Amino acid sequence: MSHSYARCPYHCVWSTKQRQRMVAAALRERLWPYIGGIAKQNRMKALAIGGVEDHILVLLSLPSNVSVSKSLQLIEGGSSKWVHDMFPEQRHFSWQEGYGAFAVSHSNMPQVTRYIANQAQHHRAQSYQDEFISLLKKHEIEFDERYLWE
């Protein structure tokens, strides 16, 4: 075979630093499309982007030669710089270092897309911390809760 073919979608989740509620609706309206642009510029596809004031979820399809950690480094770094440049009053804005990235099968992409789109409604009943722990458990990822929120 002369070409390589891969589709590697991940449901990525990360928070603002110390889960500060810094991503107001007006900022989200501009930040989510900007993040989509960072993805596109780096040969990724942001299939869905959503979140609330203290965290973001992205359904991200990666090219086979880009790691999850590199892709999120590009998105977090580029979006933080953009926020600082465009919104000087947000000089304390930053993303946390850690993240969750969960592989998504093609058949589950519609459910994950709906889940991401309904974050505001979802978080009326569940906190970010509970949501993140639920995702870790669902994907059978071992963790020590003492180190999750540093």
Tab-separated table of C-alpha atoms in Angstrom:
chain	number	residue	atom	x	y	z
A	1	MET	CA	0.000	0.000	0.000
A	2	SER	CA	1.468	3.346	-0.985
A	3	HIS	CA	-0.524	5.531	1.446
A	4	SER	CA	-1.369	5.422	5.130
A	5	TYR	CA	-4.919	5.931	6.339
A	6	ALA	CA	-5.960	6.600	9.904
A	7	ARG	CA	-8.695	8.321	11.830
A	8	CYS	CA	-7.875	8.807	15.488
A	9	PRO	CA	-10.682	10.671	17.283
A	10	TYR	CA	-10.314	11.605	20.936
A	11	HIS	CA	-12.717	13.136	23.421
A	12	CYS	CA	-10.391	15.623	25.134
A	13	VAL	CA	-11.233	17.393	28.378
A	14	TRP	CA	-9.262	19.972	30.322
A	15	SER	CA	-9.870	22.777	32.748
A	16	THR	CA	-8.830	26.330	33.306
A	17	LYS	CA	-6.046	26.629	35.856
A	18	GLN	CA	-7.435	25.878	39.314
A	19	ARG	CA	-10.835	25.484	37.628
A	20	GLN	CA	-11.350	29.234	37.725
A	21	ARG	CA	-14.557	30.314	36.021
A	22	MET	CA	-12.856	32.455	33.379
A	23	VAL	CA	-14.492	31.402	30.102
A	24	ALA	CA	-17.653	33.485	29.973
A	25	ALA	CA	-20.183	32.952	27.187
A	26	ALA	CA	-18.929	35.967	25.213
A	27	LEU	CA	-15.381	34.592	25.288
A	28	ARG	CA	-16.546	31.060	24.373
A	29	GLU	CA	-18.276	32.420	21.255
A	30	ARG	CA	-14.902	33.562	19.954
A	31	LEU	CA	-12.553	31.079	21.626
A	32	TRP	CA	-14.155	27.860	20.378
A	33	PRO	CA	-13.864	28.870	16.678
A	34	TYR	CA	-10.290	30.030	17.297
A	35	ILE	CA	-9.442	26.630	18.771
A	36	GLY	CA	-11.010	25.020	15.695
A	37	GLY	CA	-8.676	27.144	13.587
A	38	ILE	CA	-5.618	26.036	15.573
A	39	ALA	CA	-6.656	22.429	15.005
A	40	LYS	CA	-7.149	22.945	11.268
A	41	GLN	CA	-3.855	24.790	10.909
A	42	ASN	CA	-2.101	21.779	12.468
A	43	ARG	CA	-3.860	19.119	10.327
A	44	MET	CA	-6.259	18.137	13.127
A	45	LYS	CA	-10.037	18.315	12.941
A	46	ALA	CA	-12.055	19.757	15.796
A	47	LEU	CA	-15.291	17.841	15.221
A	48	ALA	CA	-17.050	19.340	18.263
A	49	ILE	CA	-16.043	21.979	20.811
A	50	GLY	CA	-17.953	22.911	23.919
A	51	GLY	CA	-17.673	23.620	27.582
A	52	VAL	CA	-18.584	25.999	30.332
A	53	GLU	CA	-16.827	28.634	32.429
A	54	ASP	CA	-14.174	26.329	33.901
A	55	HIS	CA	-13.463	23.646	31.294
A	56	ILE	CA	-13.532	22.643	27.658
A	57	LEU	CA	-14.338	19.453	25.779
A	58	VAL	CA	-13.152	18.828	22.232
A	59	LEU	CA	-13.849	15.898	19.929
A	60	LEU	CA	-10.573	15.965	18.080
A	61	SER	CA	-9.470	13.856	15.137
A	62	LEU	CA	-5.698	13.660	14.937
A	63	PRO	CA	-3.435	12.805	12.028
A	64	SER	CA	-1.540	9.578	12.644
A	65	ASN	CA	1.778	11.380	13.144
A	66	VAL	CA	0.677	13.818	15.893
A	67	SER	CA	0.431	12.692	19.519
A	68	VAL	CA	-2.404	13.676	21.816
A	69	SER	CA	0.001	15.542	24.088
A	70	LYS	CA	1.477	17.533	21.176
A	71	SER	CA	-1.956	18.390	19.802
A	72	LEU	CA	-3.202	19.666	23.170
A	73	GLN	CA	0.036	21.573	23.729
A	74	LEU	CA	-0.558	23.385	20.421
A	75	ILE	CA	-4.208	24.103	21.217
A	76	GLU	CA	-3.709	25.160	24.840
A	77	GLY	CA	-0.650	27.299	24.137
A	78	GLY	CA	-2.087	28.940	21.026
A	79	SER	CA	-5.453	29.655	22.590
A	80	SER	CA	-3.951	31.060	25.816
A	81	LYS	CA	-1.739	33.411	23.820
A	82	TRP	CA	-4.729	34.513	21.748
A	83	VAL	CA	-6.826	35.206	24.861
A	84	HIS	CA	-3.993	37.294	26.359
A	85	ASP	CA	-3.490	39.220	23.094
A	86	MET	CA	-7.183	39.844	22.378
A	87	PHE	CA	-8.431	40.337	25.940
A	88	PRO	CA	-5.782	42.111	28.061
A	89	GLU	CA	-8.152	42.050	31.048
A	90	GLN	CA	-7.817	38.236	30.965
A	91	ARG	CA	-4.077	38.332	31.752
A	92	HIS	CA	-4.540	35.627	34.419
A	93	PHE	CA	-6.203	33.222	31.998
A	94	SER	CA	-4.502	29.876	31.526
A	95	TRP	CA	-5.327	26.215	31.073
A	96	GLN	CA	-4.309	23.541	33.552
A	97	GLU	CA	-1.373	21.313	32.636
A	98	GLY	CA	-3.213	18.000	32.763
A	99	TYR	CA	-5.989	16.702	30.565
A	100	GLY	CA	-8.105	13.676	29.820
A	101	ALA	CA	-8.102	12.120	26.360
A	102	PHE	CA	-10.402	9.229	25.611
A	103	ALA	CA	-10.454	7.284	22.352
A	104	VAL	CA	-13.816	7.391	20.586
A	105	SER	CA	-15.075	4.758	18.182
A	106	HIS	CA	-16.690	5.942	14.981
A	107	SER	CA	-20.063	4.567	16.113
A	108	ASN	CA	-19.941	6.645	19.348
A	109	MET	CA	-19.053	9.960	17.728
A	110	PRO	CA	-22.691	11.186	17.515
A	111	GLN	CA	-23.224	10.565	21.253
A	112	VAL	CA	-19.978	12.325	22.191
A	113	THR	CA	-20.882	15.247	19.915
A	114	ARG	CA	-24.276	15.610	21.646
A	115	TYR	CA	-22.627	15.321	25.057
A	116	ILE	CA	-20.215	18.131	24.199
A	117	ALA	CA	-23.010	20.322	22.796
A	118	ASN	CA	-25.106	19.946	25.959
A	119	GLN	CA	-22.480	20.915	28.534
A	120	ALA	CA	-24.383	23.843	30.054
A	121	GLN	CA	-27.425	21.661	30.703
A	122	HIS	CA	-25.286	18.738	31.880
A	123	HIS	CA	-23.484	20.858	34.474
A	124	ARG	CA	-26.657	21.948	36.167
A	125	ALA	CA	-26.608	18.485	37.750
A	126	GLN	CA	-22.929	17.482	37.826
A	127	SER	CA	-19.677	19.311	38.637
A	128	TYR	CA	-16.599	19.241	36.428
A	129	GLN	CA	-14.806	17.140	39.047
A	130	ASP	CA	-17.585	14.539	39.112
A	131	GLU	CA	-17.753	14.530	35.316
A	132	PHE	CA	-14.008	13.997	34.964
A	133	ILE	CA	-13.926	11.175	37.524
A	134	SER	CA	-16.875	9.561	35.751
A	135	LEU	CA	-14.983	9.654	32.438
A	136	LEU	CA	-11.872	8.151	34.021
A	137	LYS	CA	-13.927	5.327	35.533
A	138	LYS	CA	-15.880	4.723	32.333
A	139	HIS	CA	-12.613	4.288	30.437
A	140	GLU	CA	-11.089	2.188	33.240
A	141	ILE	CA	-8.209	4.594	33.803
A	142	GLU	CA	-6.518	4.210	37.164
A	143	PHE	CA	-6.071	7.402	39.146
A	144	ASP	CA	-5.374	8.679	42.625
A	145	GLU	CA	-7.875	11.396	43.480
A	146	ARG	CA	-5.306	13.086	45.750
A	147	TYR	CA	-3.432	14.195	42.613
A	148	LEU	CA	-6.307	15.032	40.266
A	149	TRP	CA	-6.909	18.616	41.315
A	150	GLU	CA	-3.423	20.020	41.885
